[in-house]
Each structure stands twice: as structure tokens, then as C-alpha cells.
XYZ file of C-alpha atoms in Angstrom:
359
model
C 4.165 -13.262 -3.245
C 1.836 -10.749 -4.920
C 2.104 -6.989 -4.583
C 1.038 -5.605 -1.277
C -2.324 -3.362 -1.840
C -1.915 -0.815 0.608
C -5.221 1.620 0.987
C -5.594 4.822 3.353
C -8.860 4.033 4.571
C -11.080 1.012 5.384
C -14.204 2.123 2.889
C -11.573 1.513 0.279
C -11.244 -2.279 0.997
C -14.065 -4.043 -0.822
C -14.845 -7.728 -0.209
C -12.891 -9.758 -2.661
C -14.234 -11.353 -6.094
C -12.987 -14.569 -4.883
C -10.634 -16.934 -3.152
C -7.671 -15.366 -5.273
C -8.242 -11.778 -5.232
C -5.303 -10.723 -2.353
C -6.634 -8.414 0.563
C -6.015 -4.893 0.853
C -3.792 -3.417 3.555
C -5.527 -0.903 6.062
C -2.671 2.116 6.957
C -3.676 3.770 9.778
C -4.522 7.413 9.672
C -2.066 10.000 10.877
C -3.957 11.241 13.726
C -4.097 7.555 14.919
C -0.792 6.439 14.979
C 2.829 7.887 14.976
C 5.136 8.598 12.564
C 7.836 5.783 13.704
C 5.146 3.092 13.995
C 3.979 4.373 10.305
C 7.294 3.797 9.500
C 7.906 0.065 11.167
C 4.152 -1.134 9.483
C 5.782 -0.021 6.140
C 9.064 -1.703 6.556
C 6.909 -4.879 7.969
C 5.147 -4.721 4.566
C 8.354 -4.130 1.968
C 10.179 -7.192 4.035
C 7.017 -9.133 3.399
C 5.786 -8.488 0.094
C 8.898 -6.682 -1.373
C 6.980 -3.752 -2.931
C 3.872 -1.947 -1.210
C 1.669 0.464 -3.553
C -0.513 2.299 -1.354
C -4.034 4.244 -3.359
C -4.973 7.346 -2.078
C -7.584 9.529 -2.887
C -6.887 13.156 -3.602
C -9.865 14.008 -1.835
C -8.278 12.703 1.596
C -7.061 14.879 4.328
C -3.907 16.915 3.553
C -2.404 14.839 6.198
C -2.505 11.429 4.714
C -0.441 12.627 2.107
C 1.499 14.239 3.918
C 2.236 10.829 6.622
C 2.838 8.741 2.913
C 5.216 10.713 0.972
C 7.128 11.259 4.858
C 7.743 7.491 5.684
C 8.956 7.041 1.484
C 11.555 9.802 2.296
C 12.754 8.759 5.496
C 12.826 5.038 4.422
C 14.107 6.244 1.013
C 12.874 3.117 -0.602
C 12.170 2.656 -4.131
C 9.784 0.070 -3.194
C 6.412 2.351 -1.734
C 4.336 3.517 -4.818
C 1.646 6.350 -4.334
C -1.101 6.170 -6.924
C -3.858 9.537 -6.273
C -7.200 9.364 -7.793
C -9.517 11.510 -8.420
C -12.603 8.929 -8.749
C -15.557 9.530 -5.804
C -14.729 7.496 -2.919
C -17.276 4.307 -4.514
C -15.329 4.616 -7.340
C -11.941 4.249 -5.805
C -12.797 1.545 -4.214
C -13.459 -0.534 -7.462
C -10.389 0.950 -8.735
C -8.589 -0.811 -5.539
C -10.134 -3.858 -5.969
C -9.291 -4.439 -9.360
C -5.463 -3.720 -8.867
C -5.731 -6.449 -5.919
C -7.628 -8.843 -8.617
C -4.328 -8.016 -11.036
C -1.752 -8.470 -8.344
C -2.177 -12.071 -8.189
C -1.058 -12.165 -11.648
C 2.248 -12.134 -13.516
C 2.493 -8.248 -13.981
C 5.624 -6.051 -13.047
C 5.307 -3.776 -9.994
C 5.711 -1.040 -12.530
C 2.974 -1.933 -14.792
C 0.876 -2.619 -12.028
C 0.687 1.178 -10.664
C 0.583 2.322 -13.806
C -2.188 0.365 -15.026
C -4.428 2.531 -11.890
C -4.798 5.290 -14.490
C -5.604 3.194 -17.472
C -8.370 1.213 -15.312
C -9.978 4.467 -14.287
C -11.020 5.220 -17.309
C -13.189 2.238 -17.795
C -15.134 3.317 -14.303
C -18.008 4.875 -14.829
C -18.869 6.775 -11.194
C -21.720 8.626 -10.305
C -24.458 9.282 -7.308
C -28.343 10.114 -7.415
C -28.189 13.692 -5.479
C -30.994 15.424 -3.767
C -29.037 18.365 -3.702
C -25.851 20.114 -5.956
C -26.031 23.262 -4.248
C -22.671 22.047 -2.276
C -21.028 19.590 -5.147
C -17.927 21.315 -6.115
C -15.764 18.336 -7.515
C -18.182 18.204 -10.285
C -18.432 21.115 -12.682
C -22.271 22.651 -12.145
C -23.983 25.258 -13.925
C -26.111 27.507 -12.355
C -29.013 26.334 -14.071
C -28.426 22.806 -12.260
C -27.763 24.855 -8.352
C -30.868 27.161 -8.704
C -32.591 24.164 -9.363
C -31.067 22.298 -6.925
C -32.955 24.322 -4.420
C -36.389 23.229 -5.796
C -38.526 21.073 -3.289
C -37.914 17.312 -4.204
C -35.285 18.438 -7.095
C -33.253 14.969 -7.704
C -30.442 14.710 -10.262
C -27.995 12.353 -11.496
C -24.146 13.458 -11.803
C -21.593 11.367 -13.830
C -18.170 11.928 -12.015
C -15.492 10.067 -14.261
C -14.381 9.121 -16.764
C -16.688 12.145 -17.862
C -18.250 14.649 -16.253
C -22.022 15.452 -16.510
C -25.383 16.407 -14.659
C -28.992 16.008 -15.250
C -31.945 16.473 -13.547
C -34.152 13.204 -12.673
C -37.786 13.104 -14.059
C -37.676 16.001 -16.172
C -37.206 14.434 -19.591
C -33.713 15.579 -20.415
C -30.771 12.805 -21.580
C -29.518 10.215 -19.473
C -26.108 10.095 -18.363
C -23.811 8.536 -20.718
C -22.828 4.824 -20.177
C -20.148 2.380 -21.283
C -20.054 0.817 -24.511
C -18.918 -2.439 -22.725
C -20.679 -5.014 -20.429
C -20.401 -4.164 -16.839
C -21.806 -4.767 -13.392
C -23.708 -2.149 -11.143
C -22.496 -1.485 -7.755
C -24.405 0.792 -5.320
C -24.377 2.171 -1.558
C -27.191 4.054 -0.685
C -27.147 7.044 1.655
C -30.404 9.243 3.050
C -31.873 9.389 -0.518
C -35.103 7.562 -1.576
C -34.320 6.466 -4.973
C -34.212 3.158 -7.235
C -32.881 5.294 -10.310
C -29.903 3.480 -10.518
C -31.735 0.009 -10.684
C -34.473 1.123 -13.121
C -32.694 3.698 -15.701
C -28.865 2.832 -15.490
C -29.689 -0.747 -15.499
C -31.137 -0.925 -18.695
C -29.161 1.857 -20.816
C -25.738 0.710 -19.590
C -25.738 -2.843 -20.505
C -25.849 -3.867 -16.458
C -24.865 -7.472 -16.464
C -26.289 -9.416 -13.887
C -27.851 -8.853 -10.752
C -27.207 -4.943 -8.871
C -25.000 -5.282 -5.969
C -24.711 -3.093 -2.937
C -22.285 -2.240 -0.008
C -22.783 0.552 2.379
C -21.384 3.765 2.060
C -18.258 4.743 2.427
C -17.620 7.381 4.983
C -16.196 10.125 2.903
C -18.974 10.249 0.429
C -21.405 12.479 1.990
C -17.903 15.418 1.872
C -17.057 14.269 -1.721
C -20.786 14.697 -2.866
C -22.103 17.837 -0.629
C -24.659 15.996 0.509
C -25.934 13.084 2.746
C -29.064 12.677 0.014
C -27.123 10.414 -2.108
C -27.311 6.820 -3.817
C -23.423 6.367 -5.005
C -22.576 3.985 -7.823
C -19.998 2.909 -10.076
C -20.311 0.188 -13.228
C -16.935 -1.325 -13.453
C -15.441 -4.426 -15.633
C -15.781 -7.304 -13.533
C -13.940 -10.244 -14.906
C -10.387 -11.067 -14.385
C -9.698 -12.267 -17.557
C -10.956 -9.051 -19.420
C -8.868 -6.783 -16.837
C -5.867 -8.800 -17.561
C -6.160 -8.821 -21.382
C -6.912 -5.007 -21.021
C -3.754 -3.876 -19.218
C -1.423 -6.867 -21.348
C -2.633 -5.816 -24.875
C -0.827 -2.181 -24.349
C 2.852 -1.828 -25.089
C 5.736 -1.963 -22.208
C 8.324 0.737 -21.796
C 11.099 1.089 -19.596
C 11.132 3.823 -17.107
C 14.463 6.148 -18.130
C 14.746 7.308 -14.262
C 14.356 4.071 -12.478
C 14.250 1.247 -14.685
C 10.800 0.141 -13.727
C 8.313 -1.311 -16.560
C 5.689 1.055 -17.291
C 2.299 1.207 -19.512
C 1.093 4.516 -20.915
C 2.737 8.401 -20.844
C 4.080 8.044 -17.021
C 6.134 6.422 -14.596
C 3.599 5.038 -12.323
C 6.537 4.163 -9.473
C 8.188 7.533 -9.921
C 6.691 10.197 -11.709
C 9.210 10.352 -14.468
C 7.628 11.104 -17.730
C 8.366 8.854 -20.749
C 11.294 10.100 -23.017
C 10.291 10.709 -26.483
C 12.000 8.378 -28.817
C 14.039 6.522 -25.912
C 14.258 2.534 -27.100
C 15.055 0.949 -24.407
C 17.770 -1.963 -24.058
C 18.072 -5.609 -22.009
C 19.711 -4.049 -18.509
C 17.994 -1.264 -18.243
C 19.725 1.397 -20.209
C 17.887 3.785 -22.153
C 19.358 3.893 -25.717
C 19.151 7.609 -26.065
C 22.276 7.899 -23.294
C 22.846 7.603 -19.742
C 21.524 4.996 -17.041
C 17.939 4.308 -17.488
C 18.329 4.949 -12.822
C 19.830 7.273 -10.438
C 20.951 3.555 -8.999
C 23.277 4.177 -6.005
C 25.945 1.446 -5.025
C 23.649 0.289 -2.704
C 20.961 -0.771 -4.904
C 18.716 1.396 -3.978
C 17.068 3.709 -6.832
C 16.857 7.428 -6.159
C 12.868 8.564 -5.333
C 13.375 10.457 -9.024
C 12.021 13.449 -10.657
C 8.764 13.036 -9.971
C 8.942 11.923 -6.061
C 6.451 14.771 -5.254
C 4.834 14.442 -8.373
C 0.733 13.826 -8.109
C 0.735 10.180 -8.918
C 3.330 7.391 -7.202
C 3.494 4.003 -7.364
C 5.859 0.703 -7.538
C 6.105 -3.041 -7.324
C 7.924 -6.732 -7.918
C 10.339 -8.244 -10.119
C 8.741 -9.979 -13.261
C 8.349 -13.282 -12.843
C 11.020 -15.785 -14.125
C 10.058 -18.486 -16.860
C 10.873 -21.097 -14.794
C 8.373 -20.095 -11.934
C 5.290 -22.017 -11.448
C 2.958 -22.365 -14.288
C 0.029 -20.116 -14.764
C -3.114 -21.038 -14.640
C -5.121 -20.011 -17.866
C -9.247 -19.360 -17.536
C -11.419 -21.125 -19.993
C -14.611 -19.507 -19.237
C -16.080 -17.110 -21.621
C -16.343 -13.471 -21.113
C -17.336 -10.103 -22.578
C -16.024 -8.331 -25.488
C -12.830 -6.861 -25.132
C -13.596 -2.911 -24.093
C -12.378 -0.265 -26.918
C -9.022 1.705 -25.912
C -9.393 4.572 -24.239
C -9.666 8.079 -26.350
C -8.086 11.399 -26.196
C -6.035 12.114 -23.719
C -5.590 8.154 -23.013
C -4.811 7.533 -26.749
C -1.229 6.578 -25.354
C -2.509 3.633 -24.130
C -3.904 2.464 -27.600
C -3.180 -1.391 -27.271
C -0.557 -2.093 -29.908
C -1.525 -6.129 -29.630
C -3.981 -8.216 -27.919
C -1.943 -10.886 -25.731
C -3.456 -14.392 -25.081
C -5.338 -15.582 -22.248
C -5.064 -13.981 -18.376
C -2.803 -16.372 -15.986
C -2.541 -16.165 -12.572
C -0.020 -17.370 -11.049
C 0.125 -20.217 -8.535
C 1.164 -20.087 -4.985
């Protein structure tokens, strides 16, 4: 059973890549529903999937957070992962539906949330703006909001993994794209524009055709405006996705024992020990028990339970489990690692081919 893919909103839930991408889990918001039935749809999920890592933008109500981190403490389960990103809502949702396209396949709970932050950084998100006179997510200058005042003023703002702004039309560079092959997704809003489809098409190696879904609710508040055409260029294909988050090198958590990619903890917030091998069992070599394990079994929330970013998962799957199923088909060139302040997710060696396993 793959890891439950828990999102706090429906805008969040794309349509599925295929048969095998698993479906995202809807939580209802706070102001919906109480805290003890928040608490019995949680359980409901851990006693069906065994480990439940719910995204959440940062950009959501105060009280979403609020409702998630209350039914991990009360249900003090090790087992509920919260994973906060800052992408635009578009964005997010891309980021969801590639951790449900990964869930099907052999990874560890804990690599699994942590791979959210790594995948990220391979989304490029952005919106066409008729306005940036209200866009405070997005560092402006005033240049940019006096002219955002001018009649018929259009520009095009880069959220992540960058930041940048430029006006539409007035000669000046184009936003910066990936250096990979990607598809185009878009949701138009009240603005007029096929910018995306004739300028990002062409400069950001687009592969295939443009597709669209309507706009998620919270974009007009995360943009300042209602004038908008979101999009995001994302890697598509399983099989690149899988060979990205296998080719970078495993750690054990020293706090919970969880398997980890990159600087972080992505199931409890603990930072990774400097110089800390760790051993079969989950011990860190550098002294004491790689958990605050109590005789129960259950793992302590850990350092870094109110920590920004929170996630978790399932046991690795045993050798004798069903066989994977390995893709033949052919795909785009592996993506270059991440720079600066992802250069600790520098791939250390490219694994073979994606598998995913079989029911």
C-alpha cells in the first residue's frame, strides 16, 4: 500500500498522469469540520495506509496549520508528515502530484517527504500579471509597481525556483527557463494573454502540447490580482522523477531513524549530524540512539516537531516483495543537480531504471 497523499485543499489535487499515479486525500478545512472528526479521518488514514504526509502551503490560513500540527500532537504519531511550500498555489499542485506519481514506487516514507524540497527546485512557477501593485510574495522594485499602474501594463513574474519580473512587450529579457525538457501547464484567470503559449513555449524547451486546468482558488490572494494566467513547467515522466530522487545519497535520520535525502529530516525536522555514519539498526555511529523510541514503539515528534517543514512515511520494501516493474520507454536527459543552496543534494550515483511496484 503506497503512502497516503494527504493535501489541505481540493485545487491541490490534480488529475492523475495515469492509471498508477495514487489519488490525493482531501482534509477538510478547520472551519468545516471538528477537531475530533479531524482526528478520527487521520487515524482512518494511518490504519489504512500506515503513514499519511499531508502538503501544505505556507500561504494557507493560519488555521490549517494550526488543525495539522494539533491532531499530530494529540495522536502523537510518528506516522503524519507536514511538508510547507512556498511554491504559488499552480505550483504546489505539480509538486503534489509528483510525490503521488513517486508513492507508487519503492521509496521510504522518509525519502519520500524529503524528496518535496528537492522536486521544488526543478518547478519553474510563474503567472502573466496585469497588475504587481499588490504582489508581495515576490520581491518588486518600484520601478516594476509604478509601472504596474500604467494602462494595459502586463508583466511576467518567475516565482521559484528563482525569483524575477519583467514587463511584457517592452523588449527587456525573458524570464529564465529550465535547462531540461519539460511540459507547460496553465490556468487562466481574468487576463487576456497567450504569452505563456507563444514566448515560454519556445525558450523553455516546452515538450509537447500546453495543458490547462482551471484556477485554483487561492491564486488570485497569492498573486494580488484576479488579472492572471498561472503556470508552472514541471518534469513530467516517472522514470526521470524516480532516477532524480534515487541518484542522491541516503542518510539516516539521528532523531528518528527515518531515511532521509538532502540537509533535513523531512518526517521530523531534525537536521543532519555532521559526520554521523550511520549503522544497520538504526544507531548513529557518533553515540546514542539514532530515536527518542519509547517502549511502545512509538518515536518521539523530535526536535523539529514545530519546525517549518514535516513529513513521514512506510517501511522500505522487503526483497522478497513483488517484483518491480521496470519502464523501457525512452525519456529526457537526466536534469543537472540542483546548485547552491541545494548542492547537498548533488547525486553521488545515478541508480538504474525507475520500478514501481506491483499491487
Amino acid at each position: 500500500m503506497p503512502t497516503a497523499i494527504a493535501v489541505t485543499s481540493a485545487d491541490l489535487a490534480l488529475p492523475p498522469t495515469d492509471p498508477g499515479t495514487p489519488h490525493a486525500t482531501v482534509l477538510p478545512a478547520p472551519d468545516t469540520q471538528s477537531l475530533d472528526a479531524s482526528i478520527a479521518d487521520m487515524q482512518q488514514l494511518i490504519a489504512r495506509y500506515g503513514h499519511v504526509i499531508v502538503v501544505c502551503p505556507t500561504s494557507a490560513p493560519a488555521a490549517v496549520e494550526q488543525r495539522l500540527r494539533a491532531v499530530r500532537a494529540l495522536l502523537e504519531s510518528d506516522r503524519i508528515a507536514l511538508v510547507m511550500t512556498d511554491l504559488p498555489p499552480l505550483g504546489a499542485a505539480v509538486l503534489v502530484r509528483q510525490l503521488r506519481q513517486l508513492a507508487g514506487c519503492d521509496f521510504s516514507p522518509g525519502v519520500l517527504a524529503s524528496a518535496a524540497r528537492l522536486l521544488a527546485h526543478y518547478i519553474y512557477a510563474g503567472a502573466v500579471l496585469g497588475s504587481v501593485s499588490r504582489l508581495d510574495r515576490v520581491p518588486v522594485s518600484l520601478g516594476s509597481h509604478l509601472k504596474g499602474w500604467l494602462p494595459g501594463a502586463h508583466f511576467a513574474v518567475l516565482a521559484g525556483p528563482t525569483a524575477q519580473i519583467t514587463r511584457v512587450g517592452s523588449g527587456e529579457a525573458t524570464l529564465p527557463g529550465p535547462e531540461f525538457t519539460t511540459e507547460l501547464l496553465i490556468a487562466r484567470g481574468q487576463l487576456q494573454t497567450d504569452w505563456p503559449t507563444t514566448t515560454l513555449v519556445p525558450g523553455w524547451r516546452i515538450h509537447g502540447a500546453v495543458l490547462e486546468t482551471p484556477l485554483p482558488e487561492a491564486s488570485p490572494r497569492w498573486w494580488g490580482t484576479g488579472k492572471l494566467v498561472e503556470f508552472a513547467a514541471y518534469l513530467p515522466d516517472l522514470p526521470v522523477l524516480y532516477q532524480l530522487v534515487s541518484s542522491v545519497r541516503r542518510e539516516t535520520c539521528h532523531w528518528c531513524a527515518m531515511e532521509l535525502i538532502g540537509d533535513r529530516c523531512g518526517f521530523c525536522g531534525a537536521p543532519l549530524q555532521a559526520g554521523a555514519v550511520p549503522e544497520q539498526g538504526g544507531r548513529a555511529l557518533n553515540g546514542g540512539p539514532a530515536g527518542g523510541r519509547r517502549d511502545d514503539g512509538a518515536r518521539a515528534l523530535g526536535p523539529g516537531a514545530h519546525a517549518t517543514q514535516q513529513t513521514g512515511g512506510l517501511p522500505a520494501r522487503q526483497s522478497g516483495d513483488a517484483h518491480p516493474v521496470q519502464y523501457q520507454a525512452g525519456h529526457p536527459a537526466h536534469p543537472a543537480p540542483p546548485s547552491s543552496s541545494y548542492t547537498e543534494l548533488t547525486p553521488a550515483n545515478v541508480q538504474g531504471n525507475p520500478t514501481r511496484a506491483l499491487p
